[in-house]
XYZ file of C-alpha atoms in Angstrom:
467
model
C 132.349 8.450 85.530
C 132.918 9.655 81.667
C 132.844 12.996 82.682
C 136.236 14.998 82.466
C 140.092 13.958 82.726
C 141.838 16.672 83.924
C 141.928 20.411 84.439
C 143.441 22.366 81.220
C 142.257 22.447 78.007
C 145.052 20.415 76.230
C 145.430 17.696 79.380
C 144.786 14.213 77.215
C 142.591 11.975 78.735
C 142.803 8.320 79.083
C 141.261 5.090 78.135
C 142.349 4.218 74.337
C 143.576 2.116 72.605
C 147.211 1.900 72.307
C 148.865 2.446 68.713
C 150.717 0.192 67.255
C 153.740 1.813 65.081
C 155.459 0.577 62.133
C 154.384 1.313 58.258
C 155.641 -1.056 55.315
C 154.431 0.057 51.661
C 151.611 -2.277 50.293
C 149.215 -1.711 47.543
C 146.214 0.936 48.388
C 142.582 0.150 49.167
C 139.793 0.445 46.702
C 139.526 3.955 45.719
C 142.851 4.802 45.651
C 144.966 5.909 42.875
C 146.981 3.338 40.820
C 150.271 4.562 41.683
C 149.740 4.860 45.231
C 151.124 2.693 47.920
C 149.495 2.689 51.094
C 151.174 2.114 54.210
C 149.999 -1.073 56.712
C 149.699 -0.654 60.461
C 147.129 -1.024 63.134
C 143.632 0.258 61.746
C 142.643 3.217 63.736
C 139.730 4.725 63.439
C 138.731 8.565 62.420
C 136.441 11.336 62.082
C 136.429 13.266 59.394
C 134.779 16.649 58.557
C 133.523 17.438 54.826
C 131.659 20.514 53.799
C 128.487 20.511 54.527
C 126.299 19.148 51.638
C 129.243 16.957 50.161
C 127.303 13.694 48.663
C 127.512 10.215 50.134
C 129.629 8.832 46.513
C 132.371 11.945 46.911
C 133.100 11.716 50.505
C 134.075 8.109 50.044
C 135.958 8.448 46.840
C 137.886 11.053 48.906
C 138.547 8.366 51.459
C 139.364 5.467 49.433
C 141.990 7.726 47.410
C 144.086 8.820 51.208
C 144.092 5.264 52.004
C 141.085 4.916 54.275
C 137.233 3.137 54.456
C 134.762 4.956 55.046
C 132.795 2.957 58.271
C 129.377 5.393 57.857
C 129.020 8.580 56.548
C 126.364 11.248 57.856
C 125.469 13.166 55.040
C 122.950 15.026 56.670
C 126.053 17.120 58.585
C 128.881 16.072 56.183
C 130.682 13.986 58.579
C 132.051 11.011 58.177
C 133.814 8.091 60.483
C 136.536 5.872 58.427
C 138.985 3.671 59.057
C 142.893 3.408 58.233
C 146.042 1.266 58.431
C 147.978 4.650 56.805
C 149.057 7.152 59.263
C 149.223 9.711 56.882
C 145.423 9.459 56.282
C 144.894 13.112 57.286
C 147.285 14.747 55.457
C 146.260 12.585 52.256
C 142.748 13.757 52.709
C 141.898 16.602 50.241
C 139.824 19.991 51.691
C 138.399 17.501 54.269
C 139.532 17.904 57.877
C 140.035 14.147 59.949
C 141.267 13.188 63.569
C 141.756 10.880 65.289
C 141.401 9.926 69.285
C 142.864 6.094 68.690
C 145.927 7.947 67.353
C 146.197 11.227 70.158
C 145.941 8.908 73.078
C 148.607 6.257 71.238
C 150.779 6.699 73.743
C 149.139 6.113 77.127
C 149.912 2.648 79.083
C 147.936 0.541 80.995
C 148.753 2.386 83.887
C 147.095 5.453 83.082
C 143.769 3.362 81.420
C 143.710 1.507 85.308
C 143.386 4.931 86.733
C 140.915 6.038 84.415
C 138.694 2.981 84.886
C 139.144 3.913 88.746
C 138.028 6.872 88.264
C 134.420 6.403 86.172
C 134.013 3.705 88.523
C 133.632 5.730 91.481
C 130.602 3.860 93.275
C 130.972 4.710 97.246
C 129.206 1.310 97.790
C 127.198 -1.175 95.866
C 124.114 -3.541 96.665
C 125.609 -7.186 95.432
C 121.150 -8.352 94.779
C 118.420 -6.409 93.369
C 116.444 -5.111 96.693
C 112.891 -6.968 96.992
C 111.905 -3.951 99.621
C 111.338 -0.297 99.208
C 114.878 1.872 99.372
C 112.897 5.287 98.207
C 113.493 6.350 101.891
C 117.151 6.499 100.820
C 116.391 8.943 97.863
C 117.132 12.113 99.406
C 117.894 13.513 96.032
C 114.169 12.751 94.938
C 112.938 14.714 98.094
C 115.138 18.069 97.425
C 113.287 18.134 93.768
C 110.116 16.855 95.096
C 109.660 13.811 92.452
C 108.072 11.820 95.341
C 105.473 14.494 95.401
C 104.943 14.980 91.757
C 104.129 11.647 91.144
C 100.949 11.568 92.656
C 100.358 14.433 89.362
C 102.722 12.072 86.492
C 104.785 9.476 86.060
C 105.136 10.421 82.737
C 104.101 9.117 79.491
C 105.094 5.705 77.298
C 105.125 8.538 74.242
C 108.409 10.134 75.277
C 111.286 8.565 74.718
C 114.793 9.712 76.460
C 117.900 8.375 75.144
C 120.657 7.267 77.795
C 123.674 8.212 75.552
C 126.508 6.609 78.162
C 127.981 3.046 78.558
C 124.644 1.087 78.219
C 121.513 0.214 80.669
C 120.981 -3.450 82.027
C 117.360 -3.814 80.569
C 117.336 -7.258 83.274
C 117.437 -4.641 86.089
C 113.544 -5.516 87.223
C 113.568 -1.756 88.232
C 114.367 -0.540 84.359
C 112.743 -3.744 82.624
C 109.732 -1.935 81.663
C 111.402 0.976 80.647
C 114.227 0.207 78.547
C 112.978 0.111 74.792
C 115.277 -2.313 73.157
C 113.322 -1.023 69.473
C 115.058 2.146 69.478
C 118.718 0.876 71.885
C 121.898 1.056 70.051
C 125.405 0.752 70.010
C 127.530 3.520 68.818
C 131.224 2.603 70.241
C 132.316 1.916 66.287
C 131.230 5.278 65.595
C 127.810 3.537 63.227
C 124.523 2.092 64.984
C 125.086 -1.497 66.035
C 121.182 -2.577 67.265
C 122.040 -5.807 68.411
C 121.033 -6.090 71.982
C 124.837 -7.019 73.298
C 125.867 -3.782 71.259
C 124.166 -1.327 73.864
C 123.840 -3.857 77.085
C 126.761 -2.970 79.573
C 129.751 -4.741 79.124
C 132.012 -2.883 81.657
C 130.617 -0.042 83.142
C 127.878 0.687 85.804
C 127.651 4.548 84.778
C 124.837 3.857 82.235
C 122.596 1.724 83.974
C 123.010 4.300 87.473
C 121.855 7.108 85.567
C 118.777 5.231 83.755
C 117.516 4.400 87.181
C 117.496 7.945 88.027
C 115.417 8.902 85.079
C 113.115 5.896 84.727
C 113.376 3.283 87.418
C 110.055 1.750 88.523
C 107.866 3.082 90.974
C 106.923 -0.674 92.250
C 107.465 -0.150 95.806
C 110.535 -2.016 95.455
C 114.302 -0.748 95.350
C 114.365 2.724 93.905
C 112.258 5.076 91.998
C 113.148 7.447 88.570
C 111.674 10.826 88.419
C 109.603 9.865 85.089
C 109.399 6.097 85.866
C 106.029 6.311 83.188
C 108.371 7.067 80.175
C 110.752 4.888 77.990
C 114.494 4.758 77.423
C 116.830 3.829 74.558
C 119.825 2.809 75.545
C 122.728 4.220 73.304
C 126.183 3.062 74.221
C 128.764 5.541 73.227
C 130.782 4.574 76.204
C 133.544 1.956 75.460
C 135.457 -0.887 77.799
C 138.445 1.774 78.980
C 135.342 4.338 80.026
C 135.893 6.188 76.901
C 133.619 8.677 74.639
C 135.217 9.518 71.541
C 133.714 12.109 69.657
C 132.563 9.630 66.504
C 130.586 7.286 69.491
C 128.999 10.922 70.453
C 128.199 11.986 66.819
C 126.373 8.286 66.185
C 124.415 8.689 69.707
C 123.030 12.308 68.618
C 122.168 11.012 64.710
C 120.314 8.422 66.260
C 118.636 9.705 68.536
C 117.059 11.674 65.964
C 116.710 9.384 63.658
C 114.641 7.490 66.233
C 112.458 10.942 67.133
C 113.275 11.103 70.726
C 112.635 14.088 72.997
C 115.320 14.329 75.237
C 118.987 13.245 75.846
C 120.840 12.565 78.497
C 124.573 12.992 78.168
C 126.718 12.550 81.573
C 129.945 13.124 79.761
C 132.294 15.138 78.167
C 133.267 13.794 74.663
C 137.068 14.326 72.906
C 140.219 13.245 74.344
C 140.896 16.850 76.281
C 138.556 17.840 78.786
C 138.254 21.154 77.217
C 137.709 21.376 73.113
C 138.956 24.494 71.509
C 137.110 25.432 68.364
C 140.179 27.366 66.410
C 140.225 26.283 63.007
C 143.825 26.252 63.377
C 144.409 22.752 65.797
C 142.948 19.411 65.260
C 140.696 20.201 68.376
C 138.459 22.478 65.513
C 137.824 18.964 63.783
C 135.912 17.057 67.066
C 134.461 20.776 67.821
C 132.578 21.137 64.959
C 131.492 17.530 64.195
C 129.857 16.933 67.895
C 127.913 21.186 66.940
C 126.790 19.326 63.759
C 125.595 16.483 65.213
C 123.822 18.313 68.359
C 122.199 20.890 66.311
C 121.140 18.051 63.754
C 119.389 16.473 66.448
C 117.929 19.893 67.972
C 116.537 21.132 64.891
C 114.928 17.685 64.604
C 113.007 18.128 68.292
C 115.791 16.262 70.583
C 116.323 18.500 73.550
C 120.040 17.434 74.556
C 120.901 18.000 78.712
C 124.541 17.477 79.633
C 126.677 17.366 82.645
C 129.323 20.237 82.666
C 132.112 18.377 84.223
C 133.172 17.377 87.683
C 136.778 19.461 87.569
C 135.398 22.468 89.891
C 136.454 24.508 86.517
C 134.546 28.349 86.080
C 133.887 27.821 82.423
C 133.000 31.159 81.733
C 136.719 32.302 82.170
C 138.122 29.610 79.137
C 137.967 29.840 76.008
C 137.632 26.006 74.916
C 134.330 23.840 75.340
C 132.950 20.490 77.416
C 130.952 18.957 75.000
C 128.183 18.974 74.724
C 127.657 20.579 77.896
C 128.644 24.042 76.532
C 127.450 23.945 72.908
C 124.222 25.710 71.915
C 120.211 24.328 72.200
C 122.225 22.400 75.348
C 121.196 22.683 78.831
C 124.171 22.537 81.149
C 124.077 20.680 84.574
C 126.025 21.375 87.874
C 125.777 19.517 91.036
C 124.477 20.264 94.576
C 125.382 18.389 97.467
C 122.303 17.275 100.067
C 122.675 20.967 101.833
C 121.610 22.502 98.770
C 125.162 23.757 97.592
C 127.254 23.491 94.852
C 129.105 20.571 95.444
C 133.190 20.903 95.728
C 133.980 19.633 92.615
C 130.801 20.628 90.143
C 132.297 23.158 87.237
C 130.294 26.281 86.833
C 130.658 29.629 85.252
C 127.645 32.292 84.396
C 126.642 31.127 81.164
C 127.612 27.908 81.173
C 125.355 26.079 84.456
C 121.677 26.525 82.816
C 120.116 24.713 86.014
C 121.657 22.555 88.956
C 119.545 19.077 90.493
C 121.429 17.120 93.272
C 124.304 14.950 92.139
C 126.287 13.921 95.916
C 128.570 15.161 97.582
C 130.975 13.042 99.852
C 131.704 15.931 102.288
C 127.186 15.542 102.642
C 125.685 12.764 104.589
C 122.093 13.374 104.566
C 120.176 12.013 107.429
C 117.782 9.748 105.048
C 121.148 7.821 103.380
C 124.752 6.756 105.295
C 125.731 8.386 102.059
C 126.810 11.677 100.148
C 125.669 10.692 96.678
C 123.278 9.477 95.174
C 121.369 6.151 95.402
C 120.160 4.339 92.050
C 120.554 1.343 90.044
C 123.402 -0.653 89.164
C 123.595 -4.068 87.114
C 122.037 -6.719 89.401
C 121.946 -4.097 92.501
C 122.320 -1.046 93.493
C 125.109 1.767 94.206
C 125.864 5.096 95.437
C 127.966 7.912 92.685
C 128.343 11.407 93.038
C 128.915 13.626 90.109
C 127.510 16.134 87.872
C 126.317 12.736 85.939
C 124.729 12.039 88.898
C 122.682 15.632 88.763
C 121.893 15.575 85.315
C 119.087 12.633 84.611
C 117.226 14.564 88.120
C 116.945 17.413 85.144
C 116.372 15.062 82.028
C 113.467 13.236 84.117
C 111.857 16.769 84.909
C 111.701 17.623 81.774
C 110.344 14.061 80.212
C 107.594 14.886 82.287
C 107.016 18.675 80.719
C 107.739 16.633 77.845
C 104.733 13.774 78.796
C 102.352 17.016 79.558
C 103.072 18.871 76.691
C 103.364 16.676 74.189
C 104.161 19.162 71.358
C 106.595 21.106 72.637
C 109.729 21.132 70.830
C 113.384 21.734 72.485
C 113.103 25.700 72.987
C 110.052 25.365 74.826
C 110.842 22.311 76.799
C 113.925 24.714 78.073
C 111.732 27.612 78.735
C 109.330 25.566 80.570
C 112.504 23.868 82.522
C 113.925 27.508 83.518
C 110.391 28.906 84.231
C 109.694 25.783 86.571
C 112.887 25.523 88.291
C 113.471 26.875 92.130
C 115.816 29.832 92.380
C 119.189 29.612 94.294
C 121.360 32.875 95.014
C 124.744 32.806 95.275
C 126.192 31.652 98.783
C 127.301 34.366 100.918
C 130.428 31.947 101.897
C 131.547 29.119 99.591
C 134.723 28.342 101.950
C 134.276 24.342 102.234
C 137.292 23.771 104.149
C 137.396 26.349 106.727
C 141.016 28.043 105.829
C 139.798 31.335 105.141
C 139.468 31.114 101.463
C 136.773 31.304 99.375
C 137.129 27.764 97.181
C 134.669 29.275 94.241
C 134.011 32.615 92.927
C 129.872 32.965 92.273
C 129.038 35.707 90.110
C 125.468 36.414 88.732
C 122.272 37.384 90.716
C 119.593 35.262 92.707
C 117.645 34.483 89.537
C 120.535 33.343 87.258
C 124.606 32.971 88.236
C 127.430 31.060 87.961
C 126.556 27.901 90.372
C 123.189 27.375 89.917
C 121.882 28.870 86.224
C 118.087 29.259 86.774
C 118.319 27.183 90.035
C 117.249 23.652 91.125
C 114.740 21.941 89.403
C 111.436 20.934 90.811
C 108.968 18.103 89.530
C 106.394 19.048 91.746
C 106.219 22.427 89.281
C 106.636 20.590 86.377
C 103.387 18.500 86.668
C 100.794 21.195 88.142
């Protein structure tokens, strides 16, 4: 799943595309100066960072003049996504910061893009025909936060909208039909809003339309049921066919979610080709740092409550000094995952601080009794299939809080996270967190029963949330 690749801050992830080298002089593009040649490679595509409040007309001049097109331009955050064929793009770019993931990741092979699609692929088994009979018995993740319960309370309501910000839902799923919205479903791979339908359908991926189900699937009595199954969902593909989010496809999927006035996000990723982002102004790290804060506080000050997963490397955050985003940036609620005995599960990330709240996401050491399975049962493109992961946890916590959102209708993002850490069921540190049995503590849990490094404000509960 699009989660994390890798344990330290500067590891590169994988999934691009690759870069093709070679620069021959050729006249500029429109924009540029007379005199200037332009050099001619593969186009690769970059995000660039302007001062805030720098108008639409000057941040493409500036673009056309280093040799670039500007693809959109977000002048409500002063960023910007353009394209070039000039690899010197960034340092022709005056007072403007720009990066680049196409070009970082240049220089992974196949090889390495196989093993990442292996990874966000990671289904333990998958129904090959949409179930005609009732698999809720399999749900043991919707017992531990009692959604079966709550629904006799809420379903939730067709008013709130949650955006699936991940590699695109299969609206033909008959469990997510009559959820997905395709009014307010885009494609943001390009780094601009594509709202053709084959823009934000799945095209390689599974991860999207698993974590929909979890949110929103119906509750027909047939196959498997969402926590909020009464609410709708945009589908907003930021995920692309190597099981990539760069952080342009991120920065589109937050703009348009507000744009589009929805109430919560879900983001099961980590965006930016290092699984941790540093924010020093001094590395080209500061550039993707500060465009996805933009675009997340953007969308929070316009009422879009953004929950993310915080990463499935079994990382403490609180002891780095670099970011997962979104996870970790602020207005954001931050997910870990608990296995079916109520536990952080082995390879969740944590850290005081950084874990806001905690819903089940699998384990494969766990086989509860009600599934042959460790993870987590939900929908797939024509079936069904089992993941694990801290994506896995975090729709349990965006469909909780569509339905505060469904009963309080007004409430904006601060009090939809008040009312989320108010409703939520407190878990205390474990007294042994030794999974293997060699004498060693695997995970250090610091905090108190209320709030700490595993859990945040514990596991969430729709059965609170509705009454």
């Amino acid at each position: 799943m699009p989660l994390t690749r890798g344990n330290g801050a500067r590891r590169v992830a994988v999934g691009s595309l690759l870069l093709v080298a070679g620069l021959v002089a050729a006249p500029g593009p429109a924009g540029a100066a007379p005199e200037q040649q332009c050099g001619i490679g593969k186009t690769l595509r970059y995000i660039v960072v302007f001062d805030q409040g720098t108008r639409a007309e000057e941040a493409q001049r500036r673009i056309g003049a280093a040799c670039g097109e500007t693809v959109t331009y977000y002048a409500q955050i002063g960023v910007a996504v353009a394209g070039s064929r000039d690899r010197s793009f960034t340092d022709r770019l005056n007072d403007a910061r720009a990066f680049s993931t196409q070009q970082e990741l240049g220089g992974q092979g196949s090889a390495s893009r196989k093993k990442n699609r292996t990874r966000l692929t990671a289904a333990i088994k998958a129904s090959p025909s949409v179930a005609t009979t009732d698999r809720s018995g399999e749900q043991w993740d919707m017992a531990m936060i009692k959604a079966d319960e709550a629904h006799r309370y809420s379903t939730g309501s067709r008013s709130v909208v949650v955006g699936v910000l991940d590699s695109g839902i299969d609206a033909g799923h008959p469990d997510l039909a009559a959820a997905v919205d395709a009014s307010v479903s885009a494609g943001c791979v390009t780094g601009a809003p594509d709202t053709k339908r084959e823009a934000w359908q799945p095209s390689a991926f599974e991860h999207g339309t698993h974590v929909a189900g979890t949110i929103a699937a119906a509750n027909d009595g047939k196959g498997t049921t969402g926590v909020a199954p009464g609410v709708r969902l945009a589908s907003v593909k930021v995920v692309d066919d190597d099981g990539y989010v760069s952080p342009e496809s991120a920065v589109c999927g937050f703009m348009w979610a507000a744009t589009k006035g929805m109430r919560l996000v879900n983001s099961s990723f980590t965006a930016g080709p290092w699984t941790l982002t540093c924010k020093d102004r001094a590395s080209d790290q500061w550039v993707v740092h500060e465009a996805m804060r933009r675009a997340v506080t953007y969308a929070t000050n316009r009422g879009v409550l953004t929950v993310a997963a915080i990463g499935n490397e079994g990382t403490n955050l609180a002891s780095t000094k670099c970011d997962a985003l979104p996870g970790e940036l602020r207005g954001v609620i931050g997910v870990s995952s608990i296995g079916a005995d109520g536990t952080k599960a082995s390879y969740s990330s944590y850290g005081l601080g950084t874990a806001d709240l905690t819903a089940p996401g699998g384990d494969h050491r766990q086989k509860p009794q009600s599934s042959n399975q460790g993870c987590v049962l939900s929908t797939v493109p024509a079936g069904y299939g089992y993941y694990c992961g801290t994506s896995m946890a975090t729709p349990h916590v965006v469909g909780v809080a569509a339905l505060l959102a469904s009963r309080f209708p007004s409430a904006g993002p601060t009090a939809l996270t008040k009312m989320l850490s108010n409703q939520a069921e407190t878990l205390p540190c474990p007294t042994d967190y030794d999974l293997n049995d060699d004498g060693v503590q695997d995970a250090a849990c610091s905090g108190y029963a209320d709030y700490n490094g595993f859990y945040g404000h514990g596991l969430v509960n729709a059965l609170n949330a509705v009454r």
